[in-house]
């Protein structure tokens, strides 16, 4: 997944990095993702998952994507069940501990129809960071002695530190073809400001060869310049900006909405009964049937949207 | 343990593991019982306990009744001192700022190795489990407390897969593999508190919970489990501890 350094530099040099308007529709942004691409997802577990972009990719019938993320929740089920991806690289994969093990993940991986390639959480982070730093790997002191490293074979190597003689593990860089990142606000050029939990998003944006931002709202460049210290992703790493309110639903977006717990409970129950048919039925109802993202939110329900928003905003009540 | 004792097995686990945390320590806590126990310790005896969450949270206080469903949601950040990236918060373990890593476990063996990846042959598993998350990093880089239910199928001679390293094959094997710090400190179950032999690094009974015999612990363990000479009996959960727990988790997400 790491790329020859000069290729990486050439790809970066070839990108249009001017301060320019990059606002487009979900459908147009989905067309920037190619079949077979390595696509990294921002956020973590049920937070700031780029669900609107995933929704658009499923509808566009994208195929053969390799997905990477720090921790994968229900979006992994959707990507497997829709056929968009049969290979997910991550440190943890299930809806969330309170919902138990994902039956959809189990169904597809245990039948070997899809692969869950497991790395430790810090390793995933250091792999993106190595990519962001323009280095082929980073050393670390984790993963040694475990079967997690052993199972990855040659992908994880060890070295003796030339200074101290200590054993270190080496984590190969990830430079995703595309990064999908959902943010609370950005300008039309792609300067993104992220409140609260940052996850691995800045590293992923720096590491990737293409970045698609979805955002709760587009703000002016003047507003960005009033608080440039809040900008976590610089415009020249970004290739597309899509304004999608509630673009992480049914997951959360910090300070704006919490996870849609009722919807996620229903999803867990439906997929536990029959992982394959349950997931297919879910895709039919929420991914293929709606005409628009607004229509999708309408199916989840206005009461659910308002409840998630009330809980989300409560973070600033104290 | 049953409701007849006035507390559930999960409550017992949370209380007993909370007591192992000391004021002033910095603890890296996973979701579930660890989160609850760390929060309980803050409330009862360790107000200066600093909690770190994997989502990138430094020193929060979880709000009663609003337990986070994972360590990566906004509920984890209440009254935190700082939020940072995931990679950076995990690197604090490597730098040495964390005194205790605290998590649950699906399967553990005599040397404290934890499996949360595969039940059965990893190439053809009976169950694909959710994986390491930060578990491998935490257990590779700091001293560990693990809280889990004591069942024979969970306490096995050899785990199917080492997701999070304990003392590997015992003796000096952990250090030899390159893991020069950390290791298992205590495993807290609903029956006992378990420690590890200084030399062989094999698990042993360090304390028994009220009304539990060493025989009962052994009957629920899939390998030979010695008992320390004069292993004490733990003090039963106090009303104050149980009340705090139930205030934090009124819907019994974690303490059912």
PDB file of C-alpha atoms in Angstrom, chain A residues 43-47 70-71 91-99 101 105-106 109-110 112 116-123 125-126 129 139-148 151 158 166-167 196-200 203 252-259 261 311-315 318, chain B residues 31-32 54-57 63 66 68-79 83-88 90-91 93-94 116-118 122-138 140-141 159-165 168 175-180 253-254:
ATOM      1  CA  UNK A  43     -13.622   9.458  11.963  1.00  0.00           C
ATOM      2  CA  UNK A  44     -13.681   6.443  14.270  1.00  0.00           C
ATOM      3  CA  UNK A  45     -16.305   3.834  15.186  1.00  0.00           C
ATOM      4  CA  UNK A  46     -19.645   5.682  15.306  1.00  0.00           C
ATOM      5  CA  UNK A  47     -18.156   9.174  15.033  1.00  0.00           C
ATOM      6  CA  UNK A  70      -8.874   3.340  12.590  1.00  0.00           C
ATOM      7  CA  UNK A  71     -11.953   1.444  13.839  1.00  0.00           C
ATOM      8  CA  UNK A  91      -7.948  -2.453  14.276  1.00  0.00           C
ATOM      9  CA  UNK A  92     -11.477  -3.263  15.428  1.00  0.00           C
ATOM     10  CA  UNK A  93     -14.613  -4.110  13.485  1.00  0.00           C
ATOM     11  CA  UNK A  94     -18.104  -4.256  14.993  1.00  0.00           C
ATOM     12  CA  UNK A  95     -20.986  -1.886  15.548  1.00  0.00           C
ATOM     13  CA  UNK A  96     -19.849  -0.957  19.067  1.00  0.00           C
ATOM     14  CA  UNK A  97     -19.335  -2.900  22.283  1.00  0.00           C
ATOM     15  CA  UNK A  98     -22.857  -2.331  23.602  1.00  0.00           C
ATOM     16  CA  UNK A  99     -24.297  -4.018  20.488  1.00  0.00           C
ATOM     17  CA  UNK A 101     -20.117  -8.596  17.659  1.00  0.00           C
ATOM     18  CA  UNK A 105     -18.803  -8.881   9.671  1.00  0.00           C
ATOM     19  CA  UNK A 106     -18.831 -12.447  10.997  1.00  0.00           C
ATOM     20  CA  UNK A 109     -15.380 -12.982   6.964  1.00  0.00           C
ATOM     21  CA  UNK A 110     -16.091 -16.468   8.339  1.00  0.00           C
ATOM     22  CA  UNK A 112     -14.232 -16.021   3.414  1.00  0.00           C
ATOM     23  CA  UNK A 116     -10.819  -8.184   7.762  1.00  0.00           C
ATOM     24  CA  UNK A 117      -7.102  -7.439   7.933  1.00  0.00           C
ATOM     25  CA  UNK A 118      -6.268  -6.671  11.552  1.00  0.00           C
ATOM     26  CA  UNK A 119      -3.631  -4.186  12.725  1.00  0.00           C
ATOM     27  CA  UNK A 120      -3.255  -2.655  16.180  1.00  0.00           C
ATOM     28  CA  UNK A 121      -4.851   0.759  16.554  1.00  0.00           C
ATOM     29  CA  UNK A 122      -1.578   2.627  17.022  1.00  0.00           C
ATOM     30  CA  UNK A 123      -0.118   0.764  14.051  1.00  0.00           C
ATOM     31  CA  UNK A 125      -2.247   5.509  13.075  1.00  0.00           C
ATOM     32  CA  UNK A 126       1.503   5.294  12.530  1.00  0.00           C
ATOM     33  CA  UNK A 129       1.404   9.153   9.800  1.00  0.00           C
ATOM     34  CA  UNK A 139       9.326   2.230  13.925  1.00  0.00           C
ATOM     35  CA  UNK A 140       7.387   1.439  17.085  1.00  0.00           C
ATOM     36  CA  UNK A 141       7.554  -0.648  20.251  1.00  0.00           C
ATOM     37  CA  UNK A 142       4.084  -2.231  19.933  1.00  0.00           C
ATOM     38  CA  UNK A 143       2.788  -5.451  18.272  1.00  0.00           C
ATOM     39  CA  UNK A 144       5.964  -7.468  18.931  1.00  0.00           C
ATOM     40  CA  UNK A 145       5.488 -11.026  20.159  1.00  0.00           C
ATOM     41  CA  UNK A 146       1.796 -11.081  19.241  1.00  0.00           C
ATOM     42  CA  UNK A 147      -0.059 -13.118  16.634  1.00  0.00           C
ATOM     43  CA  UNK A 148      -1.456  -9.870  15.204  1.00  0.00           C
ATOM     44  CA  UNK A 151      -0.400 -13.054  10.903  1.00  0.00           C
ATOM     45  CA  UNK A 158      11.510  -5.851  12.744  1.00  0.00           C
ATOM     46  CA  UNK A 166      16.835  -2.437  20.772  1.00  0.00           C
ATOM     47  CA  UNK A 167      14.291  -4.434  18.787  1.00  0.00           C
ATOM     48  CA  UNK A 196     -13.797  17.788  19.455  1.00  0.00           C
ATOM     49  CA  UNK A 197     -12.303  14.410  18.700  1.00  0.00           C
ATOM     50  CA  UNK A 198      -9.761  14.555  15.879  1.00  0.00           C
ATOM     51  CA  UNK A 199      -9.148  10.819  15.385  1.00  0.00           C
ATOM     52  CA  UNK A 200      -6.612  10.220  12.565  1.00  0.00           C
ATOM     53  CA  UNK A 203      -2.777  12.381   8.991  1.00  0.00           C
ATOM     54  CA  UNK A 252     -22.441  11.127  15.408  1.00  0.00           C
ATOM     55  CA  UNK A 253     -20.819  14.431  14.532  1.00  0.00           C
ATOM     56  CA  UNK A 254     -19.254  16.097  17.566  1.00  0.00           C
ATOM     57  CA  UNK A 255     -21.342  18.876  19.114  1.00  0.00           C
ATOM     58  CA  UNK A 256     -24.067  18.562  16.485  1.00  0.00           C
ATOM     59  CA  UNK A 257     -25.632  15.127  16.892  1.00  0.00           C
ATOM     60  CA  UNK A 258     -24.964  11.922  18.810  1.00  0.00           C
ATOM     61  CA  UNK A 259     -25.454   8.453  17.281  1.00  0.00           C
ATOM     62  CA  UNK A 261     -29.325   4.950  18.986  1.00  0.00           C
ATOM     63  CA  UNK A 311     -28.266  15.049  22.560  1.00  0.00           C
ATOM     64  CA  UNK A 312     -25.415  16.187  20.325  1.00  0.00           C
ATOM     65  CA  UNK A 313     -25.787  19.844  21.186  1.00  0.00           C
ATOM     66  CA  UNK A 314     -26.060  19.061  24.914  1.00  0.00           C
ATOM     67  CA  UNK A 315     -22.264  18.742  25.010  1.00  0.00           C
ATOM     68  CA  UNK A 318     -22.472  22.894  30.976  1.00  0.00           C
TER      69      UNK A 318
ATOM     70  CA  UNK B  31     -15.097   0.774  27.165  1.00  0.00           C
ATOM     71  CA  UNK B  32     -17.415  -1.305  29.370  1.00  0.00           C
ATOM     72  CA  UNK B  54      -8.455   5.756  23.035  1.00  0.00           C
ATOM     73  CA  UNK B  55     -10.547   8.255  21.062  1.00  0.00           C
ATOM     74  CA  UNK B  56      -7.995  10.886  22.095  1.00  0.00           C
ATOM     75  CA  UNK B  57      -9.322  12.097  25.440  1.00  0.00           C
ATOM     76  CA  UNK B  63     -21.472  12.134  33.320  1.00  0.00           C
ATOM     77  CA  UNK B  66     -24.574   9.237  29.917  1.00  0.00           C
ATOM     78  CA  UNK B  68     -20.459   6.451  26.159  1.00  0.00           C
ATOM     79  CA  UNK B  69     -21.177   3.488  23.883  1.00  0.00           C
ATOM     80  CA  UNK B  70     -17.516   3.458  22.770  1.00  0.00           C
ATOM     81  CA  UNK B  71     -14.386   5.377  23.745  1.00  0.00           C
ATOM     82  CA  UNK B  72     -14.664   7.388  20.528  1.00  0.00           C
ATOM     83  CA  UNK B  73     -17.850   9.376  21.051  1.00  0.00           C
ATOM     84  CA  UNK B  74     -18.391  12.893  22.362  1.00  0.00           C
ATOM     85  CA  UNK B  75     -19.693  11.554  25.691  1.00  0.00           C
ATOM     86  CA  UNK B  76     -16.107  10.541  26.464  1.00  0.00           C
ATOM     87  CA  UNK B  77     -14.937  14.131  26.367  1.00  0.00           C
ATOM     88  CA  UNK B  78     -17.024  15.608  29.186  1.00  0.00           C
ATOM     89  CA  UNK B  79     -14.918  17.873  31.394  1.00  0.00           C
ATOM     90  CA  UNK B  83      -8.597  16.121  23.187  1.00  0.00           C
ATOM     91  CA  UNK B  84      -5.897  14.976  20.791  1.00  0.00           C
ATOM     92  CA  UNK B  85      -5.583  12.546  17.905  1.00  0.00           C
ATOM     93  CA  UNK B  86      -5.862   8.798  18.410  1.00  0.00           C
ATOM     94  CA  UNK B  87      -2.278   8.130  17.365  1.00  0.00           C
ATOM     95  CA  UNK B  88      -1.003  10.759  19.794  1.00  0.00           C
ATOM     96  CA  UNK B  90      -1.712   5.945  22.069  1.00  0.00           C
ATOM     97  CA  UNK B  91       1.846   7.251  21.771  1.00  0.00           C
ATOM     98  CA  UNK B  93       1.732   4.756  26.291  1.00  0.00           C
ATOM     99  CA  UNK B  94       4.960   4.356  24.376  1.00  0.00           C
ATOM    100  CA  UNK B 116     -10.077 -10.871  21.071  1.00  0.00           C
ATOM    101  CA  UNK B 117      -9.563 -11.880  17.428  1.00  0.00           C
ATOM    102  CA  UNK B 118     -10.507 -15.480  16.639  1.00  0.00           C
ATOM    103  CA  UNK B 122      -7.558 -18.212  12.748  1.00  0.00           C
ATOM    104  CA  UNK B 123      -7.561 -19.516   9.161  1.00  0.00           C
ATOM    105  CA  UNK B 124     -10.985 -21.072   9.603  1.00  0.00           C
ATOM    106  CA  UNK B 125     -12.434 -19.539  12.742  1.00  0.00           C
ATOM    107  CA  UNK B 126     -15.572 -20.616  14.557  1.00  0.00           C
ATOM    108  CA  UNK B 127     -16.045 -16.966  15.459  1.00  0.00           C
ATOM    109  CA  UNK B 128     -14.343 -13.888  14.066  1.00  0.00           C
ATOM    110  CA  UNK B 129     -14.151 -11.497  17.014  1.00  0.00           C
ATOM    111  CA  UNK B 130     -13.879  -7.685  16.660  1.00  0.00           C
ATOM    112  CA  UNK B 131     -10.085  -7.575  17.052  1.00  0.00           C
ATOM    113  CA  UNK B 132      -7.486  -5.691  19.020  1.00  0.00           C
ATOM    114  CA  UNK B 133      -8.440  -2.056  18.764  1.00  0.00           C
ATOM    115  CA  UNK B 134      -5.876  -0.459  21.052  1.00  0.00           C
ATOM    116  CA  UNK B 135      -5.627  -3.610  23.184  1.00  0.00           C
ATOM    117  CA  UNK B 136      -2.414  -4.814  21.596  1.00  0.00           C
ATOM    118  CA  UNK B 137      -0.766  -1.395  21.983  1.00  0.00           C
ATOM    119  CA  UNK B 138      -1.880  -0.931  25.578  1.00  0.00           C
ATOM    120  CA  UNK B 140       2.517  -4.054  24.746  1.00  0.00           C
ATOM    121  CA  UNK B 141       3.435  -0.770  26.381  1.00  0.00           C
ATOM    122  CA  UNK B 159      -5.314 -18.839  23.692  1.00  0.00           C
ATOM    123  CA  UNK B 160      -6.254 -19.520  20.066  1.00  0.00           C
ATOM    124  CA  UNK B 161      -4.554 -16.269  19.051  1.00  0.00           C
ATOM    125  CA  UNK B 162      -2.447 -13.765  20.978  1.00  0.00           C
ATOM    126  CA  UNK B 163      -4.152 -10.460  20.243  1.00  0.00           C
ATOM    127  CA  UNK B 164      -2.790  -8.603  23.267  1.00  0.00           C
ATOM    128  CA  UNK B 165       0.445  -9.949  24.725  1.00  0.00           C
ATOM    129  CA  UNK B 168       3.786 -14.765  26.011  1.00  0.00           C
ATOM    130  CA  UNK B 175      11.167  -9.111  27.122  1.00  0.00           C
ATOM    131  CA  UNK B 176      12.998 -11.334  24.654  1.00  0.00           C
ATOM    132  CA  UNK B 177      10.380 -10.558  21.997  1.00  0.00           C
ATOM    133  CA  UNK B 178      11.229  -6.850  22.229  1.00  0.00           C
ATOM    134  CA  UNK B 179       8.522  -5.842  24.709  1.00  0.00           C
ATOM    135  CA  UNK B 180      10.842  -4.406  27.323  1.00  0.00           C
ATOM    136  CA  UNK B 253     -25.636  -0.994  29.899  1.00  0.00           C
ATOM    137  CA  UNK B 254     -22.536  -2.432  31.500  1.00  0.00           C
TER     138      UNK B 254
END
